[in-house]
Amino acid sequence: MRPFGMAVLLGAACLSGCMQVGPDFHPQHESWSEHWSSTSIEQVTQQGTQPDTRQWWRIFGDQNLERLIAEADANNGDLKIAGLRVIEARAQLGIALAGRYPQLQQANADVLYSARKRSDGFNPRSGGYWQYGMSFSIGWELDFWGRFSRAIESADATFFAAQANRDDALVLLHAQVADTYFTLRTAEARLRIARENAQLQKRSYDIAQKLFKSGESDELDLQQAKTQYLGTLSSIPDFESQIVLARHALSVLMGRPPGPLAELDVQAGREGVIPLVDRAVLQDVPADLLLRRPDVRAAELQMAAQSALIGVAKADLYPSVSLLGSLSWSASSLTGAPNTLAVVGGPSVTWNLFDHGRITNNVRVQDARLQELTVAYQNTVREAAREADDAATALIAALQRDTILNDAQGAARRSLTLANTIYREGYSDFQRVLDAQRALFAQQDAYVVNRSNAVGSLIALYKALGGGWYTEQPLVDPATRQQMQRRTDWGELLNELDAPSSTPGPSEGSSR
């Protein structure tokens, strides 16, 4: 190769990967989000180290709940799919990384038989011979405008976005398990209250029936007592159904078919227990937690991936520079035919000079998609802030009602005692007893429902602030890993991604 050609190639190689067209990504944080705070959240949160926000459910001190969440982490189908998508994104990143190396690496070999027949006057001659050939070709498009480095940048961000999406699946799963578990406990508590009140009202009904038969009271008292008793009795099947449905939902969340859950009976005395926790324990300020929410991180990483695709599209506007080389050998069985060995190499430049409109509009398409993702990211942050504020507001209201409803059910219980006493002494009619029974049932049920609302709001607050994304389970469980390895050679890829880790933001860099 001549010195001038060598100089051109060396210059191209030096510039390869150093000139990147397209925008460099910068986080699109709105000013309010970095200093966001809420009076409601301040009222129901406190700074502390335990329990860790990543495992917030330990604040309830319920071993049953902890066992259910651990099993859901190991067996939930949606979580497994989210983990496999991380593996898929990592493999896609490997495809993008291949752009650093020669794109064409082709070896050819051929053996051909050729037959011939010639007529030369009265001396016809015919015969056949073999032709042999081998060649190896290589083509390497230099990353002159950053086409391949931008593609790697995009795949890298997509890989970390898949990890953030898996973290988000964990947040949702843990909140669903806890919410469903306490829905079950609430139904158990309401069932217990309904049965206790039904027994109480049954005694009143029996008394009214005896008094009516003896002629000491009219039929109105009997029918009213019967109506109230049967109305309370009719609520019992509904609560029993809610318990069964909640158990079914928990079974599915844990990757099981609907059925009984023996784990819920291990810790005796927990049936119908609704804890009251008046503070969420946080390790950081709400603004930082908000921006670290897995779905917010995923939205930001999707922006980073799309930003890099603009550079990939813009690279088509410029000429591509490639290094081409070929080594070929050929031979023939003909007597005296020479064997040849040829080496060919040199630079190649291609440029789509007359496709400017299509390429320009493709750049515009990619830019419009980036702007769409930017707006979507901002909407995600705003929605996250609203969810957190709403949950805190609802928790404050439930906590305020808790004391009131507790006093109300105490007053209703005392009222029933007085109504029974006055009725037995003949100073009041039976209607006041029925009213007191009805009020007691309503107040006890309202108290339990409000406790359930408080727990649900606390769970929603932790979820809104992105808590609960940690698990000790690997991305791919052992059974799935074995099944995949029997089908495909995964090398060390599955082992590489085993360790649980947090997902960094796009500005924190990544390892490749």
Coordinates of C-alpha atoms in Angstrom, one line a residue:
M1 CA 0.0 0.0 0.0
R2 CA 1.3 3.4 -0.8
P3 CA 2.3 5.9 1.9
F4 CA -0.6 8.2 1.1
G5 CA -3.1 5.4 1.4
M6 CA -1.6 4.3 4.7
A7 CA -1.8 7.8 6.0
V8 CA -5.5 8.0 5.1
L9 CA -6.3 4.8 6.9
L10 CA -4.4 5.8 10.0
G11 CA -6.1 9.1 10.1
A12 CA -9.5 7.4 9.7
A13 CA -8.7 4.9 12.5
C14 CA -7.6 7.7 14.8
L15 CA -10.9 9.6 14.2
S16 CA -13.0 6.4 14.5
G17 CA -15.3 6.8 17.5
C18 CA -14.1 10.3 18.3
M19 CA -16.7 12.2 16.3
Q20 CA -20.3 11.5 17.6
V21 CA -23.1 13.2 15.8
G22 CA -26.4 13.7 17.7
P23 CA -27.2 15.1 21.1
D24 CA -25.5 14.1 24.3
F25 CA -28.1 13.1 26.9
H26 CA -28.6 15.2 29.9
P27 CA -31.3 14.5 32.6
Q28 CA -34.5 16.5 32.2
H29 CA -35.3 17.1 35.8
E30 CA -37.8 19.9 36.5
S31 CA -36.6 22.4 39.1
W32 CA -39.5 21.6 41.5
S33 CA -38.8 17.9 41.6
E34 CA -35.3 18.3 43.1
H35 CA -36.6 20.2 46.1
W36 CA -40.1 18.8 46.3
S37 CA -41.7 18.4 49.7
S38 CA -45.2 18.0 51.1
T39 CA -46.7 19.0 54.4
S40 CA -48.8 15.9 54.5
I41 CA -45.8 13.6 53.9
E42 CA -43.8 15.4 56.6
Q43 CA -46.6 14.7 59.1
V44 CA -46.6 10.9 58.5
T45 CA -42.9 10.2 57.9
Q46 CA -39.7 10.2 60.0
Q47 CA -36.1 9.7 59.3
G48 CA -34.6 6.4 60.5
T49 CA -32.5 3.4 59.5
Q50 CA -34.8 0.6 60.3
P51 CA -36.7 -0.8 58.6
D52 CA -34.9 -0.2 55.4
T53 CA -37.2 1.4 52.8
R54 CA -36.3 -1.4 50.4
Q55 CA -38.0 -3.9 52.9
W56 CA -40.6 -1.5 54.4
W57 CA -43.1 -4.3 55.2
R58 CA -41.0 -5.3 58.2
I59 CA -42.5 -2.2 59.9
F60 CA -45.5 -4.4 60.6
G61 CA -43.6 -7.1 62.4
D62 CA -45.7 -9.8 60.9
Q63 CA -43.8 -13.0 60.1
N64 CA -46.7 -14.3 57.9
L65 CA -46.4 -11.3 55.7
E66 CA -42.6 -11.6 55.4
R67 CA -43.0 -15.3 54.4
L68 CA -45.6 -14.5 51.8
I69 CA -43.4 -11.8 50.2
A70 CA -40.3 -14.1 50.2
E71 CA -42.3 -16.8 48.4
A72 CA -43.7 -14.2 45.9
D73 CA -40.2 -13.0 45.2
A74 CA -39.2 -16.6 44.4
N75 CA -42.2 -17.7 42.3
N76 CA -44.2 -14.8 40.9
G77 CA -44.6 -15.1 37.2
D78 CA -44.6 -11.4 36.3
L79 CA -41.4 -10.9 38.3
K80 CA -39.8 -13.8 36.4
I81 CA -40.7 -12.2 33.1
A82 CA -39.2 -8.9 34.2
G83 CA -36.0 -10.7 35.1
L84 CA -35.9 -12.4 31.7
R85 CA -36.3 -9.1 30.0
V86 CA -33.2 -7.9 31.7
I87 CA -31.4 -11.0 30.3
E88 CA -32.8 -10.2 26.9
A89 CA -31.7 -6.5 27.1
R90 CA -28.2 -7.7 28.1
A91 CA -28.0 -9.9 25.0
Q92 CA -29.2 -7.0 22.9
L93 CA -26.4 -5.0 24.3
G94 CA -24.0 -7.7 23.3
I95 CA -25.3 -7.4 19.7
A96 CA -24.6 -3.6 19.8
L97 CA -21.1 -4.2 21.2
A98 CA -20.3 -6.3 18.2
G99 CA -20.3 -3.1 16.1
R100 CA -16.9 -2.4 17.5
Y101 CA -15.5 -5.2 15.5
P102 CA -15.4 -6.0 11.7
Q103 CA -18.9 -6.3 10.5
L104 CA -18.0 -8.7 7.6
Q105 CA -16.0 -11.8 8.3
Q106 CA -16.7 -14.3 5.6
A107 CA -14.9 -17.5 4.5
N108 CA -15.8 -19.3 1.3
A109 CA -14.7 -22.5 -0.3
D110 CA -15.8 -24.1 -3.5
V111 CA -15.1 -27.1 -5.7
L112 CA -16.4 -27.1 -9.3
Y113 CA -16.4 -29.7 -12.0
S114 CA -16.3 -28.4 -15.6
A115 CA -16.9 -30.5 -18.7
R116 CA -16.0 -29.4 -22.2
K117 CA -16.3 -30.6 -25.8
R118 CA -14.5 -29.0 -28.6
S119 CA -14.5 -29.9 -32.4
D120 CA -11.3 -29.1 -34.3
G121 CA -11.8 -30.4 -37.8
F122 CA -11.8 -34.2 -37.8
N123 CA -10.1 -34.3 -34.3
P124 CA -12.8 -33.9 -31.7
R125 CA -11.5 -33.4 -28.2
S126 CA -13.5 -33.6 -25.0
G127 CA -12.7 -33.8 -21.3
G128 CA -13.4 -32.4 -17.8
Y129 CA -11.5 -30.7 -15.1
W130 CA -11.9 -29.6 -11.5
Q131 CA -11.6 -26.0 -10.2
Y132 CA -10.8 -25.3 -6.5
G133 CA -11.1 -22.0 -4.7
M134 CA -10.9 -20.6 -1.1
S135 CA -11.2 -17.0 0.1
F136 CA -11.5 -15.0 3.2
S137 CA -13.0 -11.5 3.2
I138 CA -13.2 -8.9 5.9
G139 CA -15.0 -5.5 6.0
W140 CA -14.8 -3.1 8.9
E141 CA -16.9 0.1 8.9
L142 CA -15.0 2.6 11.0
D143 CA -17.1 4.4 13.6
F144 CA -16.3 7.7 12.0
W145 CA -19.5 9.5 13.1
G146 CA -20.3 7.5 16.2
R147 CA -23.0 5.3 14.6
F148 CA -21.9 2.2 16.5
S149 CA -20.9 4.0 19.8
R150 CA -24.4 5.7 19.8
A151 CA -26.0 2.3 19.2
I152 CA -24.1 0.9 22.2
E153 CA -25.1 3.9 24.3
S154 CA -28.7 3.3 23.4
A155 CA -28.5 -0.5 24.2
D156 CA -26.7 0.2 27.4
A157 CA -29.5 2.6 28.6
T158 CA -32.1 0.1 27.5
F159 CA -30.4 -2.6 29.6
F160 CA -30.4 -0.5 32.7
A161 CA -34.0 0.5 32.0
A162 CA -34.9 -3.2 32.0
Q163 CA -33.3 -3.5 35.4
A164 CA -35.3 -0.5 36.6
N165 CA -38.5 -2.1 35.2
R166 CA -37.7 -5.2 37.2
D167 CA -37.2 -3.1 40.3
D168 CA -40.6 -1.5 39.6
A169 CA -42.2 -5.0 39.3
L170 CA -40.8 -5.7 42.8
V171 CA -42.3 -2.5 44.1
L172 CA -45.7 -3.4 42.7
L173 CA -45.5 -7.0 43.8
H174 CA -44.6 -6.2 47.4
A175 CA -47.3 -3.6 47.6
Q176 CA -49.9 -6.0 46.1
V177 CA -48.9 -8.8 48.5
A178 CA -49.1 -6.6 51.6
D179 CA -52.3 -4.9 50.5
T180 CA -54.0 -8.3 49.7
Y181 CA -52.7 -9.8 53.0
F182 CA -54.3 -7.0 55.0
T183 CA -57.4 -7.1 52.9
L184 CA -57.6 -10.7 54.0
R185 CA -57.1 -9.8 57.7
T186 CA -59.7 -7.0 57.4
A187 CA -62.2 -9.5 56.0
E188 CA -61.4 -11.9 58.9
A189 CA -61.9 -9.1 61.4
R190 CA -65.2 -8.0 59.9
L191 CA -66.4 -11.6 59.8
R192 CA -65.6 -12.0 63.5
I193 CA -67.5 -8.8 64.3
A194 CA -70.4 -9.9 62.2
R195 CA -70.6 -13.3 63.9
E196 CA -70.3 -11.7 67.4
N197 CA -73.1 -9.3 66.6
A198 CA -75.2 -12.0 65.0
Q199 CA -75.0 -14.0 68.2
L200 CA -75.9 -11.0 70.3
Q201 CA -78.9 -10.2 68.0
K202 CA -79.9 -13.9 68.0
R203 CA -80.3 -13.8 71.8
S204 CA -82.5 -10.7 71.5
Y205 CA -84.5 -12.4 68.8
D206 CA -85.0 -15.4 70.9
I207 CA -86.1 -13.3 73.8
A208 CA -88.6 -11.3 71.6
Q209 CA -89.9 -14.6 70.3
K210 CA -90.6 -15.9 73.8
L211 CA -92.2 -12.7 74.9
F212 CA -94.4 -12.7 71.8
K213 CA -95.5 -16.3 72.4
S214 CA -96.3 -15.5 76.0
G215 CA -98.3 -12.4 75.0
E216 CA -96.0 -10.0 76.8
S217 CA -95.0 -8.1 73.6
D218 CA -96.5 -7.5 70.2
E219 CA -95.4 -9.0 66.8
L220 CA -93.7 -5.8 65.8
D221 CA -90.8 -6.3 68.3
L222 CA -90.5 -9.9 67.1
Q223 CA -90.3 -9.0 63.4
Q224 CA -87.9 -6.1 64.0
A225 CA -85.6 -8.3 66.0
K226 CA -85.8 -11.0 63.3
T227 CA -85.1 -8.5 60.5
Q228 CA -82.0 -7.1 62.2
Y229 CA -80.6 -10.6 63.1
L230 CA -81.1 -11.9 59.5
G231 CA -79.6 -8.8 58.0
T232 CA -76.4 -9.2 60.1
L233 CA -76.4 -12.9 59.3
S234 CA -76.6 -12.2 55.6
S235 CA -73.3 -10.3 55.7
I236 CA -71.4 -13.3 56.9
P237 CA -71.3 -15.2 53.5
D238 CA -70.0 -12.0 51.9
F239 CA -67.1 -11.7 54.3
E240 CA -66.3 -15.4 54.0
S241 CA -66.2 -15.0 50.2
Q242 CA -63.8 -12.0 50.6
I243 CA -61.5 -14.2 52.7
V244 CA -61.5 -16.9 50.0
L245 CA -60.9 -14.5 47.2
A246 CA -58.1 -12.8 49.1
R247 CA -56.4 -16.2 49.6
H248 CA -56.8 -16.9 45.9
A249 CA -55.2 -13.6 45.0
L250 CA -52.3 -14.3 47.4
S251 CA -51.8 -17.7 45.9
V252 CA -51.5 -16.4 42.4
L253 CA -49.1 -13.6 43.5
M254 CA -46.9 -16.4 45.0
G255 CA -47.0 -18.3 41.7
R256 CA -49.4 -21.0 42.9
P257 CA -52.8 -22.1 41.7
P258 CA -55.7 -20.8 43.9
G259 CA -56.0 -22.8 47.1
P260 CA -55.5 -22.8 50.8
L261 CA -52.5 -21.1 52.4
A262 CA -51.2 -23.1 55.3
E263 CA -48.6 -20.3 56.0
L264 CA -51.3 -18.0 57.3
D265 CA -52.2 -20.4 60.1
V266 CA -48.6 -20.8 61.4
Q267 CA -48.7 -17.8 63.6
A268 CA -51.7 -18.2 65.9
G269 CA -53.7 -15.2 67.0
R270 CA -52.9 -13.1 63.9
E271 CA -56.4 -13.6 62.3
G272 CA -58.2 -10.3 61.9
V273 CA -55.3 -8.3 63.4
I274 CA -55.1 -4.9 61.7
P275 CA -52.0 -3.0 63.0
L276 CA -51.9 0.8 63.3
V277 CA -48.6 2.3 62.1
D278 CA -48.7 6.1 62.1
R279 CA -45.3 6.8 60.5
A280 CA -43.4 5.7 57.5
V281 CA -39.6 5.3 58.1
L282 CA -37.5 6.9 55.4
Q283 CA -33.7 6.9 54.9
D284 CA -33.8 10.0 52.6
V285 CA -35.8 13.1 51.8
P286 CA -39.0 12.5 49.7
A287 CA -37.6 14.4 46.7
D288 CA -34.6 12.1 46.3
L289 CA -36.8 9.0 46.8
L290 CA -39.2 10.3 44.2
L291 CA -36.5 10.6 41.5
R292 CA -35.1 7.2 42.4
R293 CA -38.5 5.5 42.0
P294 CA -37.9 2.6 39.6
D295 CA -40.5 3.7 37.1
V296 CA -39.1 7.2 37.1
R297 CA -35.6 5.8 36.6
A298 CA -36.9 3.6 33.8
A299 CA -38.5 6.6 32.1
E300 CA -35.3 8.6 32.3
L301 CA -33.2 5.7 30.9
Q302 CA -35.7 5.3 28.0
M303 CA -35.0 9.0 27.2
A304 CA -31.3 8.3 27.2
A305 CA -31.7 5.3 24.9
Q306 CA -33.8 7.4 22.5
S307 CA -31.4 10.3 22.6
A308 CA -28.6 8.0 21.4
L309 CA -30.8 6.8 18.5
I310 CA -30.9 10.3 17.1
G311 CA -27.1 10.1 16.7
V312 CA -27.5 6.7 15.0
A313 CA -30.0 8.3 12.5
K314 CA -27.9 11.4 11.9
A315 CA -24.8 9.2 11.0
D316 CA -26.6 8.2 7.9
L317 CA -26.3 11.8 6.6
Y318 CA -22.5 11.4 6.3
P319 CA -20.3 9.1 4.3
S320 CA -19.3 5.8 5.8
V321 CA -15.6 4.8 5.7
S322 CA -14.8 1.1 5.7
L323 CA -11.6 -1.0 5.4
L324 CA -12.0 -4.0 3.1
G325 CA -9.7 -6.9 2.6
S326 CA -9.7 -10.2 0.8
L327 CA -7.4 -13.2 0.6
S328 CA -8.2 -15.7 -2.1
W329 CA -6.7 -18.9 -3.6
S330 CA -7.7 -20.8 -6.7
A331 CA -6.4 -23.9 -8.6
S332 CA -7.4 -26.2 -11.3
S333 CA -6.8 -29.9 -12.3
L334 CA -5.9 -28.9 -15.8
T335 CA -2.4 -29.8 -16.7
G336 CA -0.3 -26.7 -16.6
A337 CA -3.0 -24.5 -15.0
P338 CA -1.5 -22.1 -12.5
N339 CA -2.4 -21.8 -8.8
T340 CA -3.2 -18.2 -7.9
L341 CA -3.1 -16.4 -4.5
A342 CA -4.5 -12.9 -4.4
V343 CA -4.5 -10.3 -1.6
V344 CA -6.8 -7.3 -2.0
G345 CA -7.2 -4.5 0.5
G346 CA -8.0 -0.9 0.8
P347 CA -10.5 1.8 2.0
S348 CA -14.0 2.2 0.8
V349 CA -16.3 5.2 1.1
T350 CA -20.1 5.0 0.5
W351 CA -22.5 7.9 0.7
N352 CA -26.2 8.0 0.2
L353 CA -26.1 11.3 -1.7
F354 CA -29.7 11.1 -3.1
D355 CA -31.5 9.8 0.0
H356 CA -31.3 13.0 2.0
G357 CA -35.1 13.4 2.5
R358 CA -35.6 9.9 4.0
I359 CA -32.6 10.2 6.3
T360 CA -33.5 13.7 7.4
N361 CA -37.1 12.7 8.2
N362 CA -35.9 9.6 10.1
V363 CA -33.8 12.0 12.3
R364 CA -36.9 14.0 12.9
V365 CA -38.9 10.9 13.8
Q366 CA -36.3 10.0 16.4
D367 CA -36.2 13.5 17.8
A368 CA -40.0 13.6 18.1
R369 CA -39.9 10.3 20.0
L370 CA -37.3 11.7 22.4
Q371 CA -39.6 14.7 23.0
E372 CA -42.5 12.3 23.6
L373 CA -40.5 10.4 26.2
T374 CA -39.4 13.7 27.8
V375 CA -43.0 14.7 28.4
A376 CA -43.9 11.2 29.5
Y377 CA -41.0 11.3 32.0
Q378 CA -42.2 14.6 33.4
N379 CA -45.8 13.2 33.7
T380 CA -44.4 10.2 35.5
V381 CA -42.6 12.4 38.1
R382 CA -45.7 14.5 38.6
E383 CA -47.9 11.5 39.0
A384 CA -45.5 9.9 41.5
A385 CA -45.6 13.1 43.5
R386 CA -49.4 13.1 43.4
E387 CA -49.6 9.5 44.5
A388 CA -47.3 10.1 47.5
D389 CA -49.2 13.2 48.6
D390 CA -52.5 11.5 48.2
A391 CA -51.4 8.5 50.2
A392 CA -50.1 10.7 53.0
T393 CA -53.3 12.8 53.0
A394 CA -55.4 9.6 53.2
L395 CA -53.2 8.2 56.0
I396 CA -53.6 11.4 58.1
A397 CA -57.4 11.3 57.7
A398 CA -57.5 7.6 58.7
L399 CA -55.3 8.3 61.8
Q400 CA -57.5 11.1 62.9
R401 CA -60.6 8.9 62.5
D402 CA -59.0 6.0 64.4
T403 CA -59.4 7.6 67.8
I404 CA -62.8 8.9 67.1
L405 CA -64.1 5.6 65.8
N406 CA -62.5 3.8 68.8
D407 CA -64.4 6.1 71.2
A408 CA -67.5 5.7 69.1
Q409 CA -67.5 1.9 69.3
G410 CA -66.9 2.1 73.0
A411 CA -69.9 4.5 73.4
A412 CA -72.0 2.2 71.2
R413 CA -71.1 -0.8 73.4
R414 CA -72.0 1.1 76.6
S415 CA -75.2 2.4 74.9
L416 CA -76.3 -1.2 74.2
T417 CA -75.6 -2.2 77.8
L418 CA -77.8 0.7 79.1
A419 CA -80.5 0.0 76.5
N420 CA -80.7 -3.6 77.7
T421 CA -80.9 -2.6 81.3
I422 CA -83.6 0.0 80.8
Y423 CA -85.6 -2.4 78.6
R424 CA -85.5 -5.2 81.2
E425 CA -86.6 -2.8 83.9
G426 CA -89.5 -1.6 81.7
Y427 CA -88.5 2.0 81.2
S428 CA -87.9 1.7 77.4
D429 CA -89.3 -0.2 74.5
F430 CA -87.5 -2.8 72.5
Q431 CA -86.7 -0.4 69.6
R432 CA -84.0 1.3 71.6
V433 CA -82.2 -2.1 72.1
L434 CA -82.4 -2.7 68.4
D435 CA -81.0 0.8 67.6
A436 CA -78.2 0.2 70.0
Q437 CA -77.3 -3.2 68.5
R438 CA -77.4 -1.7 65.0
A439 CA -75.1 1.2 66.1
L440 CA -72.7 -1.2 67.8
F441 CA -72.3 -3.3 64.6
A442 CA -71.9 -0.3 62.4
Q443 CA -69.3 1.4 64.6
Q444 CA -67.2 -1.8 65.1
D445 CA -67.2 -2.4 61.4
A446 CA -66.4 1.2 60.6
Y447 CA -63.5 1.1 63.0
V448 CA -62.0 -2.0 61.4
V449 CA -62.5 -0.6 57.9
N450 CA -60.8 2.6 58.8
R451 CA -57.8 0.6 60.3
S452 CA -57.6 -1.2 57.0
N453 CA -57.7 2.2 55.1
A454 CA -54.8 3.4 57.3
V455 CA -52.7 0.3 56.5
G456 CA -53.5 0.6 52.8
S457 CA -52.5 4.3 52.8
L458 CA -49.2 3.5 54.5
I459 CA -48.5 0.8 51.9
A460 CA -49.5 3.2 49.1
L461 CA -47.1 5.8 50.5
Y462 CA -44.2 3.5 50.6
K463 CA -45.0 2.3 47.1
A464 CA -45.4 5.9 45.8
L465 CA -41.9 6.7 47.2
G466 CA -40.4 3.7 45.4
G467 CA -39.9 1.5 48.4
G468 CA -39.7 -2.3 48.2
W469 CA -37.5 -2.8 45.2
Y470 CA -35.0 -5.1 46.9
T471 CA -34.9 -8.9 46.7
E472 CA -32.4 -11.6 47.4
Q473 CA -33.6 -13.7 44.5
P474 CA -31.6 -13.9 41.3
L475 CA -32.9 -12.6 38.0
V476 CA -33.4 -16.2 36.8
D477 CA -34.4 -19.0 39.2
P478 CA -32.4 -22.2 39.1
A479 CA -35.1 -24.3 37.3
T480 CA -35.5 -21.7 34.5
R481 CA -31.7 -21.3 34.2
Q482 CA -31.3 -25.1 33.7
Q483 CA -34.1 -25.1 31.1
M484 CA -32.5 -22.2 29.2
Q485 CA -29.0 -23.7 29.3
R486 CA -30.2 -27.0 27.9
R487 CA -31.5 -25.1 24.8
T488 CA -28.8 -22.5 24.3
D489 CA -25.2 -21.8 25.2
W490 CA -25.4 -18.8 27.5
G491 CA -21.8 -18.7 28.4
E492 CA -21.3 -16.7 31.6
L493 CA -24.1 -14.2 30.9
L494 CA -26.6 -15.7 33.3
N495 CA -23.9 -15.8 36.1
E496 CA -22.9 -12.3 35.3
L497 CA -26.3 -10.9 36.2
D498 CA -27.0 -13.0 39.2
A499 CA -26.2 -10.6 42.0
P500 CA -29.0 -8.3 43.1
S501 CA -28.2 -4.7 42.6
S502 CA -29.7 -1.3 42.4
T503 CA -30.2 0.3 39.0
P504 CA -28.0 3.4 38.4
G505 CA -29.2 6.4 36.5
P506 CA -28.1 7.2 33.0
S507 CA -25.7 9.8 34.2
E508 CA -23.9 7.4 36.5
G509 CA -22.3 5.4 33.8
S510 CA -22.3 1.7 33.2
S511 CA -20.1 -1.3 32.8
R512 CA -19.9 -3.1 29.6

